[in-house]
Coordinates of C-alpha atoms in Angstrom, one line a residue:
X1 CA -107.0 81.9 25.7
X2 CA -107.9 85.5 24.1
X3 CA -111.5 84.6 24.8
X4 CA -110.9 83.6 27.9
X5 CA -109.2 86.8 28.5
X6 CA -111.9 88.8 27.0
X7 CA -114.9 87.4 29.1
X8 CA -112.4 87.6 32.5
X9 CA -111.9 91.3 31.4
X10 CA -115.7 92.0 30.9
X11 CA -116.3 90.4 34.1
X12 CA -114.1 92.7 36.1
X13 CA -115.5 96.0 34.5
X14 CA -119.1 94.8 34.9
X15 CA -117.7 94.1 39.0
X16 CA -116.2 97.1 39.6
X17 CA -119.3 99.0 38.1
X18 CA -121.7 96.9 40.2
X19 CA -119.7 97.4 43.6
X20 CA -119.2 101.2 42.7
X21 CA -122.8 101.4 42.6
X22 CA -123.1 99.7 45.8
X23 CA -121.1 101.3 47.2
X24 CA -122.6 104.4 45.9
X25 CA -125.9 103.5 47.2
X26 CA -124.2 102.4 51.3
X27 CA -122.6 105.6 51.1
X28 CA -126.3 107.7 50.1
X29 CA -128.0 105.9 52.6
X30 CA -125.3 106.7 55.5
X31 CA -125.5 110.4 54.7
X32 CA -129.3 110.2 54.6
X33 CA -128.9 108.5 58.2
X34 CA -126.4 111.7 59.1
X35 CA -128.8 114.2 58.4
X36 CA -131.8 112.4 60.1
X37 CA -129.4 112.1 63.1
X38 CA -128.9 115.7 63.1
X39 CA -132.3 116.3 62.4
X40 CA -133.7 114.8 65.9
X41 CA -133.7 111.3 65.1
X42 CA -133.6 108.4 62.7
X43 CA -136.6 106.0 61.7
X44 CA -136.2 102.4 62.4
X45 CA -137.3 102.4 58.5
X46 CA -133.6 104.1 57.4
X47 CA -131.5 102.0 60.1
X48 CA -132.9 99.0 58.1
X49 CA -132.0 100.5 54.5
X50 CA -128.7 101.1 56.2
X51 CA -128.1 97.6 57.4
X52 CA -130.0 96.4 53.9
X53 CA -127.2 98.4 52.2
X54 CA -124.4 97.2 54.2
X55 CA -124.7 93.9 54.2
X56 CA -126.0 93.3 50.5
X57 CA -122.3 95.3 49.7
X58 CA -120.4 92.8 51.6
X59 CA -122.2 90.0 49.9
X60 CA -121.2 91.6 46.7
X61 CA -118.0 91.7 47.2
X62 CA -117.8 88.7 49.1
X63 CA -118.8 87.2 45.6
X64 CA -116.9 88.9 43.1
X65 CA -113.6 88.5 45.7
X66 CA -113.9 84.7 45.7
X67 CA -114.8 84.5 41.9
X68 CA -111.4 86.6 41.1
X69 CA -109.2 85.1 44.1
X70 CA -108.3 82.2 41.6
X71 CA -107.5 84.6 38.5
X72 CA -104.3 85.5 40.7
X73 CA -102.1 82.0 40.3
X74 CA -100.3 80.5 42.9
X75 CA -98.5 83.2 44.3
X76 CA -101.8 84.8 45.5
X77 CA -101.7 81.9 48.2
X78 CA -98.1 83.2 49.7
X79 CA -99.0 84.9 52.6
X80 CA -96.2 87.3 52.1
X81 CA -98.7 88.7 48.9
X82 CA -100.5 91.9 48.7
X83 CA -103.5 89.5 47.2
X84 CA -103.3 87.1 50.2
X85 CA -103.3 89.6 52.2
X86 CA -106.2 91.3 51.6
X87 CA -107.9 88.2 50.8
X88 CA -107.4 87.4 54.5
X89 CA -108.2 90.7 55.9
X90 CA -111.7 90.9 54.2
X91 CA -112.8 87.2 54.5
X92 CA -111.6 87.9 58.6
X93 CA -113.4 91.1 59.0
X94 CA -116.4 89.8 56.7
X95 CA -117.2 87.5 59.6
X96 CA -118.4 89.8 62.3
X97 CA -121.3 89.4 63.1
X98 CA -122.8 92.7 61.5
X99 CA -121.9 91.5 58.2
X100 CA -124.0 88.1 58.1
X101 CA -127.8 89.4 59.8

């Protein structure tokens, strides 16, 4: 159970660094788009490292929400839980159309 443990901790530190750096990277790439907006215009290039961005951060955490989901036990699937919850809210709003070019 310890090593169990162990790999289910390493797992979630090596998530949360990958989707802060995705995150990092959506968030750089909106800003660029900011400026370029300001700026007179933005290229068709930058839209698509936007959308590029965007959409491989949703499949990110698409992923890594689905492979910890499980970890929570049985109340996670009480719809009255914080867990359940967001679960929803993300797997709902993860279906617009946007999110799965």
């Amino acid at each position: 159970e310890a090593l169990i443990a162990t790999k289910n901790d390493k797992l979630m530190a090596e998530s949360r660094v990958h989707l802060h750096l995705l995150r990092h990277h959506f968030f750089d790439k909106v800003e660029q788009s900011w400026v370029a907006l300001e700026n007179g215009g933005i290229s068709s290039q930058l839209l698509t490292s936007v959308s590029h961005a965007s959409l491989e951060l949703v499949a990110q955490a698409r992923k890594i929400i689905n492979l910890i989901y499980p970890w929570c036990g049985l109340s996670a699937t009480s719809s009255n839980s914080e867990i359940n919850q967001v679960w929803r809210n993300f797997h709902t709003a993860s279906q617009h159309a946007l999110l799965n070019a």
